[in-house]
């Protein structure tokens, strides 16, 4: 199963608006399935997620941009720390991981990997 970074963000947004699991899930999925997804223990279809976003009054693009931005920030910090520490093993692992994931990630991540990682390896 691919790491579920979306469920946790959905839960955060749902709770900010004081929307219950039952209300958010109504007509889309069960309360228990939604809870599992929010806690990273299950996956939902793309269409289900789109419908759930309507229930919490969130546009899909806002939801995705927010997650990608925080994920990119976290990743760039890890790469920076590895670079500053001259940790070539960790940097190499990021390159290998990039190759494995490149077919399954959004274009913004591909752009990130292709622009940031080469810069890190210039001095190596």
mmCIF file of C-alpha atoms in Angstrom:
data_model
loop_
_atom_site.group_PDB
_atom_site.id
_atom_site.type_symbol
_atom_site.label_atom_id
_atom_site.label_comp_id
_atom_site.label_asym_id
_atom_site.label_seq_id
_atom_site.Cartn_x
_atom_site.Cartn_y
_atom_site.Cartn_z
ATOM 1 C CA UNK A 1 0.000 0.000 0.000
ATOM 2 C CA UNK A 2 1.286 3.477 -0.900
ATOM 3 C CA UNK A 3 1.769 5.820 2.033
ATOM 4 C CA UNK A 4 -1.482 7.666 2.708
ATOM 5 C CA UNK A 5 -0.644 11.321 3.308
ATOM 6 C CA UNK A 6 -4.104 12.496 2.312
ATOM 7 C CA UNK A 7 -6.200 10.945 5.067
ATOM 8 C CA UNK A 8 -4.422 12.787 7.864
ATOM 9 C CA UNK A 9 -4.787 16.119 6.085
ATOM 10 C CA UNK A 10 -8.465 15.431 5.438
ATOM 11 C CA UNK A 11 -8.969 14.654 9.134
ATOM 12 C CA UNK A 12 -7.268 17.905 10.128
ATOM 13 C CA UNK A 13 -9.505 19.929 7.788
ATOM 14 C CA UNK A 14 -12.638 18.045 8.857
ATOM 15 C CA UNK A 15 -11.942 18.669 12.536
ATOM 16 C CA UNK A 16 -11.173 22.360 11.921
ATOM 17 C CA UNK A 17 -14.705 22.693 10.628
ATOM 18 C CA UNK A 18 -16.230 20.575 13.420
ATOM 19 C CA UNK A 19 -17.603 18.054 10.933
ATOM 20 C CA UNK A 20 -18.169 14.574 12.363
ATOM 21 C CA UNK A 21 -16.981 11.365 10.733
ATOM 22 C CA UNK A 22 -20.614 10.373 10.241
ATOM 23 C CA UNK A 23 -21.521 13.617 8.478
ATOM 24 C CA UNK A 24 -18.401 13.609 6.296
ATOM 25 C CA UNK A 25 -18.861 9.965 5.268
ATOM 26 C CA UNK A 26 -22.630 10.139 4.643
ATOM 27 C CA UNK A 27 -23.532 8.638 1.281
ATOM 28 C CA UNK A 28 -19.895 8.064 0.284
ATOM 29 C CA UNK A 29 -18.360 5.464 2.574
ATOM 30 C CA UNK A 30 -18.807 4.089 6.063
ATOM 31 C CA UNK A 31 -17.744 5.983 9.152
ATOM 32 C CA UNK A 32 -15.275 3.196 10.008
ATOM 33 C CA UNK A 33 -13.711 3.178 6.527
ATOM 34 C CA UNK A 34 -13.283 6.952 6.639
ATOM 35 C CA UNK A 35 -11.651 6.666 10.054
ATOM 36 C CA UNK A 36 -9.269 3.992 8.768
ATOM 37 C CA UNK A 37 -8.356 6.189 5.786
ATOM 38 C CA UNK A 38 -7.776 9.213 7.999
ATOM 39 C CA UNK A 39 -5.416 7.134 10.125
ATOM 40 C CA UNK A 40 -3.470 5.762 7.151
ATOM 41 C CA UNK A 41 -4.797 2.215 7.463
ATOM 42 C CA UNK A 42 -6.945 2.076 4.320
ATOM 43 C CA UNK A 43 -7.273 3.687 0.907
ATOM 44 C CA UNK A 44 -10.236 5.282 -0.826
ATOM 45 C CA UNK A 45 -10.916 5.773 -4.506
ATOM 46 C CA UNK A 46 -10.177 9.106 -6.120
ATOM 47 C CA UNK A 47 -13.903 9.677 -6.668
ATOM 48 C CA UNK A 48 -14.654 9.002 -3.012
ATOM 49 C CA UNK A 49 -12.037 11.540 -1.936
ATOM 50 C CA UNK A 50 -13.521 14.142 -4.292
ATOM 51 C CA UNK A 51 -16.961 13.590 -2.798
ATOM 52 C CA UNK A 52 -15.593 13.733 0.744
ATOM 53 C CA UNK A 53 -13.926 17.056 -0.009
ATOM 54 C CA UNK A 54 -17.316 18.468 -0.965
ATOM 55 C CA UNK A 55 -18.627 17.461 2.460
ATOM 56 C CA UNK A 56 -15.908 19.510 4.162
ATOM 57 C CA UNK A 57 -16.229 22.430 1.745
ATOM 58 C CA UNK A 58 -12.704 22.116 0.333
ATOM 59 C CA UNK A 59 -11.690 22.410 -3.305
ATOM 60 C CA UNK A 60 -9.559 19.502 -4.575
ATOM 61 C CA UNK A 61 -6.786 21.792 -5.825
ATOM 62 C CA UNK A 62 -6.481 23.457 -2.405
ATOM 63 C CA UNK A 63 -6.310 20.066 -0.734
ATOM 64 C CA UNK A 64 -3.645 18.699 -3.082
ATOM 65 C CA UNK A 65 -1.506 21.865 -3.149
ATOM 66 C CA UNK A 66 -1.417 22.033 0.617
ATOM 67 C CA UNK A 67 -0.262 18.432 0.939
ATOM 68 C CA UNK A 68 2.302 18.601 -1.838
ATOM 69 C CA UNK A 69 3.739 21.832 -0.467
ATOM 70 C CA UNK A 70 4.240 20.417 3.027
ATOM 71 C CA UNK A 71 5.597 17.146 1.633
ATOM 72 C CA UNK A 72 8.074 19.023 -0.577
ATOM 73 C CA UNK A 73 9.170 21.204 2.320
ATOM 74 C CA UNK A 74 9.800 18.189 4.517
ATOM 75 C CA UNK A 75 11.712 16.409 1.773
ATOM 76 C CA UNK A 76 13.816 19.446 0.920
ATOM 77 C CA UNK A 77 14.784 19.825 4.588
ATOM 78 C CA UNK A 78 15.901 16.187 4.734
ATOM 79 C CA UNK A 79 17.934 16.575 1.543
ATOM 80 C CA UNK A 80 19.501 19.770 2.840
ATOM 81 C CA UNK A 81 20.547 18.110 6.106
ATOM 82 C CA UNK A 82 22.056 15.184 4.228
ATOM 83 C CA UNK A 83 23.871 17.547 1.875
ATOM 84 C CA UNK A 84 25.281 19.715 4.668
ATOM 85 C CA UNK A 85 26.463 16.567 6.461
ATOM 86 C CA UNK A 86 28.012 15.281 3.195
ATOM 87 C CA UNK A 87 25.873 12.173 3.690
ATOM 88 C CA UNK A 88 26.224 10.755 0.196
ATOM 89 C CA UNK A 89 24.612 7.455 1.206
ATOM 90 C CA UNK A 90 21.352 9.187 2.145
ATOM 91 C CA UNK A 91 21.462 11.413 -0.928
ATOM 92 C CA UNK A 92 21.990 8.344 -3.077
ATOM 93 C CA UNK A 93 18.962 6.690 -1.439
ATOM 94 C CA UNK A 94 16.836 9.688 -2.454
ATOM 95 C CA UNK A 95 17.952 9.277 -6.050
ATOM 96 C CA UNK A 96 17.111 5.567 -5.989
ATOM 97 C CA UNK A 97 13.725 6.307 -4.429
ATOM 98 C CA UNK A 98 13.076 8.956 -7.070
ATOM 99 C CA UNK A 99 13.645 6.399 -9.788
ATOM 100 C CA UNK A 100 11.210 3.961 -8.148
ATOM 101 C CA UNK A 101 8.464 6.530 -7.623
ATOM 102 C CA UNK A 102 8.800 8.707 -10.703
ATOM 103 C CA UNK A 103 5.914 7.034 -12.520
ATOM 104 C CA UNK A 104 3.484 7.491 -9.627
ATOM 105 C CA UNK A 105 4.050 11.038 -8.426
ATOM 106 C CA UNK A 106 2.641 14.422 -9.454
ATOM 107 C CA UNK A 107 4.556 16.530 -11.977
ATOM 108 C CA UNK A 108 5.536 19.036 -9.290
ATOM 109 C CA UNK A 109 7.450 16.316 -7.448
ATOM 110 C CA UNK A 110 9.214 15.259 -10.643
ATOM 111 C CA UNK A 111 10.241 18.885 -11.167
ATOM 112 C CA UNK A 112 11.521 19.034 -7.583
ATOM 113 C CA UNK A 113 13.557 15.851 -7.882
ATOM 114 C CA UNK A 114 15.025 16.914 -11.213
ATOM 115 C CA UNK A 115 16.048 20.374 -10.051
ATOM 116 C CA UNK A 116 17.055 19.968 -6.398
ATOM 117 C CA UNK A 117 18.878 16.654 -6.355
ATOM 118 C CA UNK A 118 21.321 17.453 -9.172
ATOM 119 C CA UNK A 119 22.343 20.616 -7.330
ATOM 120 C CA UNK A 120 23.036 18.533 -4.209
ATOM 121 C CA UNK A 121 25.369 16.261 -6.134
ATOM 122 C CA UNK A 122 27.439 18.990 -7.795
ATOM 123 C CA UNK A 123 29.997 18.988 -4.949
ATOM 124 C CA UNK A 124 29.913 15.244 -4.384
#
